Amino acid sequence: MRFDTIISAVAFSAATSLAKELPKNEELAAELYDSGVMHARIMASKKAHWEKETEIGAMDSSQWPKLGYAKCVDGFAIPIPGDPAHKFRCKNVDLYSFISHADLGAPTGEGSSSWGWTDEESGREFVANGAYEGTALLEITSAGQLVQLGFLPSFAPTNSYSIWHEIRSYKNYMLIGSELAGHGIQIFDMKKLLTVDPASPVTFNNIVGDPAGLTGHVDYLPQGSTHNVVINEEKGYAVAVGARPRSSACRGGMIFIDLTDPSKPGNLGCDPQDGYVHDAQCLVYHGPDAQYEGRDICYQYNEDTLTITDVTDKTAPKLISRTSYEGAAYTHQGWVLDVQNQTHLLLDDESDEEELVGPAADGYPVTYIWDIQSLAAPKQTGIYKAANRGIDHNQYVYGGLSYQSNYGAGLRIYDVTSIPGDPTGNAVCEVAFFDIYPEDDADIGGGTIQYSGSWSSYARFKSGFIFINTIERGAFVVKMTKRDSCKKTCNADNCLRALRSTSTPGRLEESQAFCGEFTKTFIADVSILPDYAASACTGNAISRVSSACRCLPTPTA
């Protein structure tokens, strides 16, 4: 799926304003984004890919057996020795368990969002796990084993939109939305799981108030569908975003839901100002922009912009800023680095790798770093790139680590503590990963740019267990075993040798001069690399040259 309009527009912006924040391109927005054309194309591309996977049997999760513990040794976790389909690439992450979608009550598979909840009294850890037929309800034992406790069917009859389930928690409740028309948002009390006998999993129902049913249900969305659900637990409300159609009064923007009484979720109004919202994070503001201290701020990911809105008054939200960036193809999702000091956030673009534009022109996933110290004038200060080709999807930041679900590359964990001091991203490093999709490991760049593999992960359990939901196979539980520091390592590969070549007179000095400018900020355009660097530093060229530059000796006067 390549869209010439996007490519030409991004190429122009890259030529005129390299690798930084940009104003919203109103002409392009009207043609592709505000119109819904781009979103429809992406969804059609995903559906076509998943239909093809179904045809070849890749979505038949019943073929995957339950798995137990497998330690990550020499870069692999191998629960079934000799079986390449169960040879998972890893770093500092062990596998604890796996159960297929079929065994969890969803024979069609097609896993999606997931979220966790911990019972404060007992410390027991639970997961709500989205799939085609609905939501599997699970417990992670103290030994890291998955136990099925129940299943909550979708609220509406299933169809091709059923894969899209998005789940978030509010206190002890899970709010479950879907792109499925008529689904609304289910509100399920996770405390119902505390008394379930694992030997007799419960199929719950969609009757509000029933002991085996829902606590509440949001039934006033325009078509009953929503792309995502956002929670501000501190302020006691939820937000439905991406609720079709865009022609409604809310335009697919934020619809605010009062959760004061989860059994009666009230409509607080909506914000149509910037149209369709794909995802958001809404927080009580704490940070350097003093005029907003204590205000209710939503950071929105709106297809082609980072949009920031003051929603303190739900009846009259105030748009603070909307900013695009070089390489914007589909602004998908993001997360603030520190909710107690909101100076920076991370943003992922779901289509820049597929479109091969901007910093992702080489097909390696890009995370965009934003300085939000001024909410009215956010600055796109840097990037960091993945080590494998593919597509980034969702990320959440806890304790200085960014946990990314990157489709075929699986769970990737980055140390982002350096960003406030170095917002270029040069000091960010990958400290751990678990690749749940061995099918593309042998491909060029170690991965494939396609919508296969991991959709979501949840990493907030005190036990350290991390839950991963995959599209094709099912649910994994893993655990990080070690947190490496981001130390500079200088491996004498062909890239570094080319930059400091002693056989070419003046080469080291030329490289030092180039690197002196190159490392002052972040650069994403491969075309600016010297020919000798471009030819030697193949693959993830920008990242390789950046690493090599930092390993050159300091120039002498």
Short mmCIF file of C-alpha atoms in Angstrom, two decimals, residues 129-404:
data_model
loop_
_atom_site.label_atom_id
_atom_site.label_comp_id
_atom_site.label_asym_id
_atom_site.label_seq_id
_atom_site.Cartn_x
_atom_site.Cartn_y
_atom_site.Cartn_z
CA ASN A 129 -7.69 -9.86 26.39
CA GLY A 130 -9.45 -8.81 23.19
CA ALA A 131 -10.12 -11.12 20.23
CA TYR A 132 -12.61 -11.55 17.39
CA GLU A 133 -15.42 -13.12 19.42
CA GLY A 134 -15.00 -10.87 22.45
CA THR A 135 -12.79 -10.61 25.53
CA ALA A 136 -11.01 -13.44 27.32
CA LEU A 137 -10.72 -12.97 31.09
CA LEU A 138 -7.54 -14.39 32.58
CA GLU A 139 -5.40 -14.59 35.67
CA ILE A 140 -1.60 -14.65 35.80
CA THR A 141 -0.56 -16.85 38.71
CA SER A 142 2.39 -16.12 40.97
CA ALA A 143 4.32 -18.66 38.88
CA GLY A 144 3.59 -16.72 35.67
CA GLN A 145 1.07 -19.20 34.30
CA LEU A 146 -2.06 -18.09 32.45
CA VAL A 147 -5.38 -19.36 33.77
CA GLN A 148 -8.63 -18.89 31.88
CA LEU A 149 -11.46 -17.71 34.14
CA GLY A 150 -14.08 -16.57 31.67
CA PHE A 151 -15.11 -14.99 28.41
CA LEU A 152 -17.24 -11.92 27.67
CA PRO A 153 -18.76 -12.05 24.16
CA SER A 154 -18.92 -8.98 21.94
CA PHE A 155 -22.00 -6.87 22.54
CA ALA A 156 -22.98 -6.88 18.85
CA PRO A 157 -22.98 -9.60 16.15
CA THR A 158 -19.48 -10.16 14.79
CA ASN A 159 -18.27 -9.11 11.34
CA SER A 160 -15.04 -7.97 9.69
CA TYR A 161 -14.66 -5.15 12.24
CA SER A 162 -14.70 -7.57 15.17
CA ILE A 163 -10.94 -7.79 15.53
CA TRP A 164 -10.85 -4.20 16.75
CA HIS A 165 -11.39 -4.36 20.51
CA GLU A 166 -9.73 -1.73 22.69
CA ILE A 167 -9.63 -2.15 26.46
CA ARG A 168 -8.71 0.14 29.36
CA SER A 169 -9.26 -0.05 33.11
CA TYR A 170 -11.01 2.30 35.50
CA LYS A 171 -10.51 1.22 39.10
CA ASN A 172 -11.75 -2.41 39.12
CA TYR A 173 -13.70 -2.06 35.88
CA MET A 174 -12.67 -2.82 32.31
CA LEU A 175 -14.10 -0.62 29.56
CA ILE A 176 -14.22 -2.48 26.26
CA GLY A 177 -14.89 -0.67 23.00
CA SER A 178 -14.86 -1.89 19.40
CA GLU A 179 -15.04 -0.73 15.80
CA LEU A 180 -18.02 -3.08 15.60
CA ALA A 181 -21.19 -1.05 14.97
CA GLY A 182 -23.71 -1.41 17.79
CA HIS A 183 -21.10 -2.64 20.26
CA GLY A 184 -20.92 0.47 22.42
CA ILE A 185 -18.59 0.28 25.42
CA GLN A 186 -18.97 -2.64 27.83
CA ILE A 187 -18.21 -1.92 31.48
CA PHE A 188 -17.22 -5.13 33.26
CA ASP A 189 -16.37 -5.52 36.95
CA MET A 190 -13.16 -7.54 37.22
CA LYS A 191 -13.99 -8.40 40.85
CA LYS A 192 -16.41 -10.97 39.43
CA LEU A 193 -13.33 -13.05 38.62
CA LEU A 194 -12.21 -13.32 42.24
CA THR A 195 -14.64 -16.15 42.99
CA VAL A 196 -14.47 -18.03 39.69
CA ASP A 197 -13.26 -21.63 39.90
CA PRO A 198 -10.62 -22.10 37.15
CA ALA A 199 -11.98 -25.60 36.61
CA SER A 200 -15.27 -24.05 35.46
CA PRO A 201 -14.61 -20.88 33.43
CA VAL A 202 -17.66 -18.61 33.14
CA THR A 203 -19.18 -17.30 29.93
CA PHE A 204 -20.46 -13.90 31.00
CA ASN A 205 -23.34 -12.08 29.32
CA ASN A 206 -24.15 -8.55 28.19
CA ILE A 207 -27.12 -7.94 30.49
CA VAL A 208 -26.53 -4.82 32.58
CA GLY A 209 -27.02 -5.58 36.27
CA ASP A 210 -27.03 -9.35 35.89
CA PRO A 211 -24.67 -11.15 38.34
CA ALA A 212 -22.98 -12.75 35.32
CA GLY A 213 -23.28 -9.64 33.18
CA LEU A 214 -22.14 -6.07 32.80
CA THR A 215 -22.02 -3.30 35.37
CA GLY A 216 -22.85 -0.73 32.71
CA HIS A 217 -22.93 -0.04 28.99
CA VAL A 218 -22.29 3.09 26.93
CA ASP A 219 -25.07 3.00 24.35
CA TYR A 220 -25.11 6.56 23.01
CA LEU A 221 -22.17 6.56 20.57
CA PRO A 222 -23.29 7.69 17.07
CA GLN A 223 -23.08 4.21 15.51
CA GLY A 224 -22.17 2.28 18.63
CA SER A 225 -18.54 1.97 17.51
CA THR A 226 -15.35 3.51 18.81
CA HIS A 227 -11.76 3.04 17.76
CA ASN A 228 -10.34 3.43 21.23
CA VAL A 229 -11.15 4.10 24.86
CA VAL A 230 -9.13 6.54 26.98
CA ILE A 231 -9.29 6.83 30.79
CA ASN A 232 -8.51 9.67 33.19
CA GLU A 233 -8.92 7.80 36.46
CA GLU A 234 -7.92 10.79 38.58
CA LYS A 235 -10.80 12.82 37.16
CA GLY A 236 -13.26 9.93 36.93
CA TYR A 237 -14.08 9.88 33.24
CA ALA A 238 -13.47 7.96 30.04
CA VAL A 239 -13.19 9.14 26.43
CA ALA A 240 -14.41 7.37 23.32
CA VAL A 241 -12.25 8.36 20.35
CA GLY A 242 -12.67 7.60 16.67
CA ALA A 243 -16.42 7.00 16.97
CA ARG A 244 -17.88 6.78 13.48
CA PRO A 245 -19.18 8.55 11.46
CA ARG A 246 -17.03 11.64 10.88
CA SER A 247 -20.16 13.40 9.67
CA SER A 248 -21.69 13.28 13.17
CA ALA A 249 -21.75 16.32 15.45
CA CYS A 250 -18.66 15.02 17.27
CA ARG A 251 -16.77 14.35 13.98
CA GLY A 252 -15.05 11.28 15.42
CA GLY A 253 -13.46 13.44 18.13
CA MET A 254 -13.38 12.93 21.88
CA ILE A 255 -16.68 11.89 23.50
CA PHE A 256 -16.48 12.32 27.29
CA ILE A 257 -18.08 9.70 29.54
CA ASP A 258 -18.81 10.26 33.23
CA LEU A 259 -17.75 7.26 35.35
CA THR A 260 -18.87 8.59 38.72
CA ASP A 261 -21.36 5.71 38.68
CA PRO A 262 -20.10 3.03 36.25
CA SER A 263 -23.57 1.50 36.15
CA LYS A 264 -24.86 4.75 34.64
CA PRO A 265 -22.11 6.14 32.39
CA GLY A 266 -23.21 9.69 31.57
CA ASN A 267 -22.57 11.74 28.46
CA LEU A 268 -20.48 14.82 29.32
CA GLY A 269 -20.30 16.14 25.75
CA CYS A 270 -17.74 15.95 22.99
CA ASP A 271 -14.96 17.88 21.26
CA PRO A 272 -15.17 18.08 17.46
CA GLN A 273 -12.56 20.85 17.06
CA ASP A 274 -9.80 18.83 15.41
CA GLY A 275 -12.03 16.12 13.97
CA TYR A 276 -11.14 12.45 14.21
CA VAL A 277 -8.99 11.34 17.15
CA HIS A 278 -7.24 7.99 16.80
CA ASP A 279 -5.89 7.74 20.35
CA ALA A 280 -5.18 10.01 23.31
CA GLN A 281 -3.81 10.27 26.82
CA CYS A 282 -5.70 12.55 29.22
CA LEU A 283 -3.92 13.69 32.38
CA VAL A 284 -4.03 16.26 35.13
CA TYR A 285 -1.22 18.53 34.02
CA HIS A 286 1.97 18.80 36.05
CA GLY A 287 4.92 20.37 34.30
CA PRO A 288 6.82 23.52 33.38
CA ASP A 289 3.98 25.27 31.51
CA ALA A 290 2.70 27.00 34.65
CA GLN A 291 -0.52 28.37 33.17
CA TYR A 292 -1.85 24.81 32.80
CA GLU A 293 -0.82 23.42 36.19
CA GLY A 294 -3.65 21.27 37.54
CA ARG A 295 -5.69 21.57 34.32
CA ASP A 296 -7.16 18.53 32.53
CA ILE A 297 -5.06 18.09 29.39
CA CYS A 298 -5.52 15.59 26.56
CA TYR A 299 -2.62 14.69 24.28
CA GLN A 300 -4.28 13.47 21.09
CA TYR A 301 -2.88 11.47 18.19
CA ASN A 302 -4.99 12.71 15.31
CA GLU A 303 -3.86 10.93 12.12
CA ASP A 304 -1.55 13.73 10.91
CA THR A 305 -0.87 15.79 14.05
CA LEU A 306 -0.07 15.82 17.72
CA THR A 307 -2.99 17.83 19.09
CA ILE A 308 -3.12 19.16 22.65
CA THR A 309 -6.40 20.28 24.23
CA ASP A 310 -7.48 21.66 27.59
CA VAL A 311 -10.62 19.68 28.45
CA THR A 312 -11.12 20.97 31.99
CA ASP A 313 -14.52 22.21 30.87
CA LYS A 314 -15.98 19.25 28.95
CA THR A 315 -18.68 21.48 27.50
CA ALA A 316 -16.14 23.89 26.01
CA PRO A 317 -12.72 22.27 25.43
CA LYS A 318 -9.95 24.66 24.34
CA LEU A 319 -7.59 23.63 21.55
CA ILE A 320 -4.06 24.59 22.60
CA SER A 321 -2.02 23.37 19.62
CA ARG A 322 -1.91 20.96 16.71
CA THR A 323 1.43 20.15 15.16
CA SER A 324 2.57 17.84 12.38
CA TYR A 325 6.07 16.58 11.67
CA GLU A 326 8.36 15.32 8.94
CA GLY A 327 7.36 11.79 7.95
CA ALA A 328 3.78 12.04 9.19
CA ALA A 329 1.85 9.29 7.42
CA TYR A 330 -0.58 8.19 10.15
CA THR A 331 -0.14 9.60 13.66
CA HIS A 332 -1.21 6.60 15.68
CA GLN A 333 -0.48 6.68 19.41
CA GLY A 334 1.86 7.99 22.07
CA TRP A 335 2.61 8.38 25.76
CA VAL A 336 3.97 11.03 28.10
CA LEU A 337 7.41 10.23 29.50
CA ASP A 338 6.61 11.23 33.09
CA VAL A 339 3.04 12.05 34.14
CA GLN A 340 4.33 13.98 37.18
CA ASN A 341 6.60 16.18 35.08
CA GLN A 342 5.17 16.41 31.58
CA THR A 343 8.15 17.71 29.61
CA HIS A 344 8.39 15.11 26.82
CA LEU A 345 6.30 12.49 25.07
CA LEU A 346 6.87 9.68 22.60
CA LEU A 347 4.80 9.28 19.43
CA ASP A 348 4.52 6.42 16.96
CA ASP A 349 3.33 6.66 13.38
CA GLU A 350 1.77 3.43 12.11
CA SER A 351 2.17 4.04 8.38
CA ASP A 352 5.53 5.78 7.92
CA GLU A 353 7.31 2.43 7.61
CA GLU A 354 4.76 1.06 5.16
CA GLU A 355 4.90 4.26 3.09
CA LEU A 356 8.72 4.39 3.42
CA VAL A 357 8.68 8.13 4.14
CA GLY A 358 10.61 10.55 6.33
CA PRO A 359 12.86 8.96 8.97
CA ALA A 360 11.24 5.59 8.22
CA ALA A 361 12.26 5.59 4.55
CA ASP A 362 14.45 2.54 5.20
CA GLY A 363 11.58 0.57 6.76
CA TYR A 364 12.89 0.56 10.32
CA PRO A 365 10.31 1.69 12.91
CA VAL A 366 10.73 5.24 14.20
CA THR A 367 9.73 6.65 17.58
CA TYR A 368 9.33 10.44 17.51
CA ILE A 369 10.45 12.45 20.56
CA TRP A 370 8.55 15.63 21.45
CA ASP A 371 9.44 18.44 23.84
CA ILE A 372 6.11 19.58 25.33
CA GLN A 373 7.43 22.10 27.83
CA SER A 374 5.28 24.62 25.99
CA LEU A 375 1.89 23.04 25.29
CA ALA A 376 1.19 25.75 22.73
CA ALA A 377 4.44 25.14 20.84
CA PRO A 378 5.61 21.51 21.11
CA LYS A 379 8.94 20.74 19.45
CA GLN A 380 9.83 17.52 17.68
CA THR A 381 13.38 17.17 18.93
CA GLY A 382 14.54 13.70 18.04
CA ILE A 383 13.91 10.10 17.11
CA TYR A 384 15.14 6.63 17.87
CA LYS A 385 14.89 3.67 15.54
CA ALA A 386 14.27 -0.04 15.93
CA ALA A 387 16.89 -2.63 15.07
CA ASN A 388 14.47 -4.69 12.94
CA ARG A 389 12.40 -3.76 9.91
CA GLY A 390 8.68 -3.68 10.63
CA ILE A 391 5.83 -1.49 11.91
CA ASP A 392 5.47 0.04 15.37
CA HIS A 393 2.01 -0.03 16.91
CA ASN A 394 1.45 0.78 20.61
CA GLN A 395 3.78 1.96 23.36
CA TYR A 396 3.46 2.80 27.05
CA VAL A 397 6.07 4.30 29.37
CA TYR A 398 6.53 3.09 32.95
CA GLY A 399 9.55 3.63 35.18
CA GLY A 400 11.70 5.12 32.46
CA LEU A 401 11.10 2.24 30.05
CA SER A 402 9.05 2.37 26.86
CA TYR A 403 7.25 -0.92 26.21
CA GLN A 404 6.43 -1.15 22.51
#
